[in-house]
mmCIF file of C-alpha atoms in Angstrom:
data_model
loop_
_atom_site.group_PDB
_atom_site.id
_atom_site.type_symbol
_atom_site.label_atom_id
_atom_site.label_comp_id
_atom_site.label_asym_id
_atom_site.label_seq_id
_atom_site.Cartn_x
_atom_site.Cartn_y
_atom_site.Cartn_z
ATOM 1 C CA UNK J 964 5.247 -7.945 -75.912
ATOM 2 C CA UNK J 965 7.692 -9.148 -73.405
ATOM 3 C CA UNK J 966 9.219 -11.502 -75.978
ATOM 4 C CA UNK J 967 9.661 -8.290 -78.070
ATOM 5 C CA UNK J 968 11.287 -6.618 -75.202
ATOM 6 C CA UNK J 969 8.300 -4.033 -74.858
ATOM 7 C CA UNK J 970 8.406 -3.555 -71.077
ATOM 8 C CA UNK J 971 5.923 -0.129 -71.154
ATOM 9 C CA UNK J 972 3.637 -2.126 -73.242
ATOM 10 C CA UNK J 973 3.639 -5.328 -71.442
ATOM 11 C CA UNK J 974 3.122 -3.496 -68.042
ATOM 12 C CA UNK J 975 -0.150 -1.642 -70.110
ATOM 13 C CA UNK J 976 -1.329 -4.819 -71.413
ATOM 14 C CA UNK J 977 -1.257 -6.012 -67.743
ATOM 15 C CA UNK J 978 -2.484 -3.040 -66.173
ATOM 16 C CA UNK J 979 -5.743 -3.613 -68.715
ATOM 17 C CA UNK J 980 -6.152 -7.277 -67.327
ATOM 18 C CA UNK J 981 -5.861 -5.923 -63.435
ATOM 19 C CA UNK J 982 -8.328 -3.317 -64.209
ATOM 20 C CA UNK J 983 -10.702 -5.788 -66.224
ATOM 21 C CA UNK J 984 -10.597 -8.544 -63.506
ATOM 22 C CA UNK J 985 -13.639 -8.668 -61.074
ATOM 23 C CA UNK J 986 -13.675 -9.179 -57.741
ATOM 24 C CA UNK J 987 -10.252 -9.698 -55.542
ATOM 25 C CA UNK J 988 -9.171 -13.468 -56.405
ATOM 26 C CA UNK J 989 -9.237 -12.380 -60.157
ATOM 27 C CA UNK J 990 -7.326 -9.480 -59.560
ATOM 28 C CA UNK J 991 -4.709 -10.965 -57.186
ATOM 29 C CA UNK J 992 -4.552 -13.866 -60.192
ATOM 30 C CA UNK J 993 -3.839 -11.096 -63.190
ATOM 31 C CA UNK J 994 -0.897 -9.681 -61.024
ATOM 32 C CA UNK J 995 0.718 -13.229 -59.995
ATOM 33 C CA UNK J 996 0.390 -13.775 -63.764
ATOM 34 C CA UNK J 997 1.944 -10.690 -64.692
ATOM 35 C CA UNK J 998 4.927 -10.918 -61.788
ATOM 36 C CA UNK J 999 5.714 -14.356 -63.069
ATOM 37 C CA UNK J 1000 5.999 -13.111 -66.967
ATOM 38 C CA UNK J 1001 7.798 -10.030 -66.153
ATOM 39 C CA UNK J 1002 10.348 -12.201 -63.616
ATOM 40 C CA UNK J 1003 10.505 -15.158 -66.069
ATOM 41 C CA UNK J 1004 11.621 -12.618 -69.199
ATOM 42 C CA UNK J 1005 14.066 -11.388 -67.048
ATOM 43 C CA UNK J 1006 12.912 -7.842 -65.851
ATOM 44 C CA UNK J 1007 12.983 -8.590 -61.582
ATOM 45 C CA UNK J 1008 12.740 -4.689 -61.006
ATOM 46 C CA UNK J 1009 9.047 -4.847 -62.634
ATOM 47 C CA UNK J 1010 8.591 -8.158 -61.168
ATOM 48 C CA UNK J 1011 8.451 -6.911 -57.907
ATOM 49 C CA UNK J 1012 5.894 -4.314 -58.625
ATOM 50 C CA UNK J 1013 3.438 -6.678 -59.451
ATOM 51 C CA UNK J 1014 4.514 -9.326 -57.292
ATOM 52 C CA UNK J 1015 3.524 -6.526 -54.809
ATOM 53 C CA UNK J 1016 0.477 -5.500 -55.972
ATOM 54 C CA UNK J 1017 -0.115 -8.993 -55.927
ATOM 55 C CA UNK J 1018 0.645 -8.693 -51.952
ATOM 56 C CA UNK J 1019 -1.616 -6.227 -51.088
ATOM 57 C CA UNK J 1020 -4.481 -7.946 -52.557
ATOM 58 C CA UNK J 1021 -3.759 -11.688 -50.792
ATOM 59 C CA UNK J 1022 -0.583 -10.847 -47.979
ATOM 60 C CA UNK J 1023 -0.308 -14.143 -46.780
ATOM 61 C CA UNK J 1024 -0.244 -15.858 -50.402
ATOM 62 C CA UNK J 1025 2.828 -18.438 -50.282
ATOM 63 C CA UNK J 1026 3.182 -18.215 -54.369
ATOM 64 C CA UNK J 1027 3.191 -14.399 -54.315
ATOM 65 C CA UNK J 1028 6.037 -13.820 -51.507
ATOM 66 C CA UNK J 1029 8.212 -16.663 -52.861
ATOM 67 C CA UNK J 1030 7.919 -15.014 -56.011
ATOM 68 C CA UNK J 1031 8.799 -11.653 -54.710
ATOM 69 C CA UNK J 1032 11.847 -13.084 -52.949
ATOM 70 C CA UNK J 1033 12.916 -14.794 -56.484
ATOM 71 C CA UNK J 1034 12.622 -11.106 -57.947
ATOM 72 C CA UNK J 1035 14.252 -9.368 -55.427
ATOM 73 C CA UNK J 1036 17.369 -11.988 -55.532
ATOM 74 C CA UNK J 1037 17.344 -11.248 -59.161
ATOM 75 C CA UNK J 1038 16.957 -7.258 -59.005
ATOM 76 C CA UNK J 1039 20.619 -7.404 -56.676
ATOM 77 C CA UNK J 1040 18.590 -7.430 -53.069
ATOM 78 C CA UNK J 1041 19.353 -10.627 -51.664
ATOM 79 C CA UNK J 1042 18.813 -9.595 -48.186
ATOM 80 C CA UNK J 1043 15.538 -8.552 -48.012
ATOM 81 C CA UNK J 1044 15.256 -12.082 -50.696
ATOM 82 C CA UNK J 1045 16.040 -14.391 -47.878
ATOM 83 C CA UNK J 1046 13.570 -12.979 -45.245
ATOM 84 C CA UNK J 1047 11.102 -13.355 -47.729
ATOM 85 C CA UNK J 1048 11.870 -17.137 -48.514
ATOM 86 C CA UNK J 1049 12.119 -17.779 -44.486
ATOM 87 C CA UNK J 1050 8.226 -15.979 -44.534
ATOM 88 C CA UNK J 1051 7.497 -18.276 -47.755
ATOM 89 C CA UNK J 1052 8.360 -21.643 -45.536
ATOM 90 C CA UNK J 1053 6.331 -20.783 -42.699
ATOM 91 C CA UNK J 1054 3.631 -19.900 -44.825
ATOM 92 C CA UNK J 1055 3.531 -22.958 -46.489
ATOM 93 C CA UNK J 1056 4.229 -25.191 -43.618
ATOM 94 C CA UNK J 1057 0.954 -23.367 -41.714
ATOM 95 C CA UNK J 1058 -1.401 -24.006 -44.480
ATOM 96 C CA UNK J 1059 0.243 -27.305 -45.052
ATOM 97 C CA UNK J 1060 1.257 -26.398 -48.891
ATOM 98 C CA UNK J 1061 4.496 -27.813 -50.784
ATOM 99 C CA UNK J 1062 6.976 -26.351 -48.407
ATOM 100 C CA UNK J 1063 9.911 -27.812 -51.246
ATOM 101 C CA UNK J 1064 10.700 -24.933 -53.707
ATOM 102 C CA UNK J 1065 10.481 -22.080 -50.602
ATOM 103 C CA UNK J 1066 13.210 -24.269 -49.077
ATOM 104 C CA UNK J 1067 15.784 -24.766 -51.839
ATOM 105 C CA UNK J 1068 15.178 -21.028 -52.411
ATOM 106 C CA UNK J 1069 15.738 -20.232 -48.419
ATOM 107 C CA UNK J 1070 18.932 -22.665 -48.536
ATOM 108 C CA UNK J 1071 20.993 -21.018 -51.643
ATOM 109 C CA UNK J 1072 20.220 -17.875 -50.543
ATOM 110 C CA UNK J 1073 21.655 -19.187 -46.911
ATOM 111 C CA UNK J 1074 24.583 -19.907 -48.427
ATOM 112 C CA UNK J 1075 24.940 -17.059 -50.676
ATOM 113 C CA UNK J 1076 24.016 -14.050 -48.799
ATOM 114 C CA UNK J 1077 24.651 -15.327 -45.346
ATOM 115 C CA UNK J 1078 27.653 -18.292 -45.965
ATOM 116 C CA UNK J 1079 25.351 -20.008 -43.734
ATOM 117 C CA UNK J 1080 25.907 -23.239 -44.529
ATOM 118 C CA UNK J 1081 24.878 -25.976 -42.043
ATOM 119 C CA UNK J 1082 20.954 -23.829 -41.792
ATOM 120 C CA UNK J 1083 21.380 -24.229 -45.718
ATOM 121 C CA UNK J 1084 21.610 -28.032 -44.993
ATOM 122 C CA UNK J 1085 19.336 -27.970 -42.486
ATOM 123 C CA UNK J 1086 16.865 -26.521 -45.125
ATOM 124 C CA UNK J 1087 17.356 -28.797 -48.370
ATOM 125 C CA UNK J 1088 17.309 -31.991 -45.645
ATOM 126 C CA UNK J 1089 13.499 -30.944 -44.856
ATOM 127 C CA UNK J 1090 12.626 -31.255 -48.611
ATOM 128 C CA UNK J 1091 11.087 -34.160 -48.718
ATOM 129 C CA UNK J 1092 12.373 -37.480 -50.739
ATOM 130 C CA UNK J 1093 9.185 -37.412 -53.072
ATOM 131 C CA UNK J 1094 9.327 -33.911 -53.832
ATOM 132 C CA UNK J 1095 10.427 -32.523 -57.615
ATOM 133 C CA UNK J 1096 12.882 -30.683 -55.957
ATOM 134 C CA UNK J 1097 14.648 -33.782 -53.913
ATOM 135 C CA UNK J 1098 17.537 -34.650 -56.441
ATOM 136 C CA UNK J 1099 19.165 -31.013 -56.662
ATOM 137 C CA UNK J 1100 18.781 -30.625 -52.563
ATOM 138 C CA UNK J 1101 20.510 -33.658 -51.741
ATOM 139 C CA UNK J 1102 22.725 -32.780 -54.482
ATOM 140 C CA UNK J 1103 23.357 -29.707 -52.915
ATOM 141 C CA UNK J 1104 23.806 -30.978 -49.253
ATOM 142 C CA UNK J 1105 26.368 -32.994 -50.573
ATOM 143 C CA UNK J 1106 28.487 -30.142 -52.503
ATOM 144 C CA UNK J 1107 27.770 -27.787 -48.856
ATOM 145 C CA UNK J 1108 28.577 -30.887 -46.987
ATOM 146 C CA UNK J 1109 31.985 -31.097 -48.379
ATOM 147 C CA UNK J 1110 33.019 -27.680 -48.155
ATOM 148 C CA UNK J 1111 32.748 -28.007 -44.487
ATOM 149 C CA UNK J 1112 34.701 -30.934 -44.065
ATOM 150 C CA UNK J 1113 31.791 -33.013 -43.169
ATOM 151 C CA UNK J 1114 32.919 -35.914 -45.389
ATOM 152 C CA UNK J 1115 30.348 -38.383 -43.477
ATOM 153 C CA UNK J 1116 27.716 -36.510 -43.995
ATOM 154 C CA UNK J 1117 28.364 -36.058 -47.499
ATOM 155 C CA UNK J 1118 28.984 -39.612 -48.171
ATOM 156 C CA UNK J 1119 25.337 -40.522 -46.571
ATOM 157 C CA UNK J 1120 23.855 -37.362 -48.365
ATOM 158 C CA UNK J 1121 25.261 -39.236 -52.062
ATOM 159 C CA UNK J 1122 23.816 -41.987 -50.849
ATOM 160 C CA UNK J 1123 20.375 -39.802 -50.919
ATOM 161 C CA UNK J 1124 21.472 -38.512 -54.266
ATOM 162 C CA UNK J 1125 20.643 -42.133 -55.736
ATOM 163 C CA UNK J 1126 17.156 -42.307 -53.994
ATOM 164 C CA UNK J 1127 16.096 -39.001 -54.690
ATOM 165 C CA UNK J 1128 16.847 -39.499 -58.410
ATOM 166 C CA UNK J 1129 14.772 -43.094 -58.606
ATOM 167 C CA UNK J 1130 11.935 -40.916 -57.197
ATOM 168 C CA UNK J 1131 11.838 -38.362 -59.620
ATOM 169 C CA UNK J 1132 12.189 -41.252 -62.311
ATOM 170 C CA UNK J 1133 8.874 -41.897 -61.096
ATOM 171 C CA UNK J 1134 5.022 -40.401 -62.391
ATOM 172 C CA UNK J 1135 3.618 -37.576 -59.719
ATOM 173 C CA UNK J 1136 1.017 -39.924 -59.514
ATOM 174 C CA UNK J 1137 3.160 -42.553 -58.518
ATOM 175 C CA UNK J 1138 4.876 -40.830 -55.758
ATOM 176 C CA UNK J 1139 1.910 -39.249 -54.371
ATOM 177 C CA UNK J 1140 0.789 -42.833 -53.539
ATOM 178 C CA UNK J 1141 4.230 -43.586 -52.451
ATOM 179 C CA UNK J 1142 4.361 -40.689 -50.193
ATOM 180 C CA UNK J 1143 0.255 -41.854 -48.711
ATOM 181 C CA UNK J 1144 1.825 -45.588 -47.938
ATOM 182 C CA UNK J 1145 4.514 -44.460 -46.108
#
């Protein structure tokens, strides 16, 4: 229905699957599901309602909070966004999760809410070299790098560029046993 562009009956057809799911996990999984579909068709303002509801069932879920900071960017509230990918990285750091997208997410919003550039640098530096997300954060801490003047920097962040890029070349598999050797 989505694809159709029928938001009333999309948000039925997902109300029916919240109300048919048993027990608390299966719930909190129907509106996740539904957040995503709604944010990835483009309509953030419903998004956030059932990235929400999603909330009050699991509050400390990493997925569900970086997903309502992605909506809430979209929907034109980039403030309340970037609090919500800073809660997303310490979330994911204290239940030792993939700490990668909430960072890139935290960084551009850094830089475009805030103009905060060197915490933005700080932030796609901690993504780790064998994460999916490497190449476009040391792609980024180049661009950032350079519109500070930090030339240096930005010339040892290319150099990054090149390694991060070999990695993703790479199977998950592959870099998953790269990441145990090391």
């Amino acid at each position: 229905r989505l694809g159709a562009g029928d938001v009333q009956g999309a948000r039925a057809d997902a109300e029916l699957l919240e109300a048919g799911a048993r027990g608390a996990a299966a719930r909190f999984e129907a509106t996740l599901r539904a957040g995503r579909a709604f944010l990835d068709r483009g309509y953030p303002d419903e998004a956030v309602r059932w990235f929400e509801r999603a909330l009050r069932v699991s509050p400390d879920d990493t997925a569900a909070v970086l997903g309502l900071g992605r909506s809430l960017r979209e929907a034109g509230r980039p403030r309340r966004a970037l609090d919500l990918f800073a809660r997303a990285v310490a979330l994911a750091e204290r239940r030792n999760e993939d700490t990668a997208p909430a960072l890139l997410d935290l960084a551009k919003e850094l830089v475009t809410t805030a103009g905060d550039r060197p915490a933005a640098i700080a932030r796609v530096r901690a993504v780790g070299k064998e994460a999916p997300e490497a190449p476009e954060a040391r792609a980024l801490e180049v661009r950032w790098r350079l519109e500070i003047g930090d030339r240096a920097g930005a010339k040892l962040a290319a150099a990054r560029v090149g390694d991060a890029l070999e990695l993703a070349e790479l199977g998950a598999d592959e870099r998953r046993d790269l990441a145990r050797d090391r």
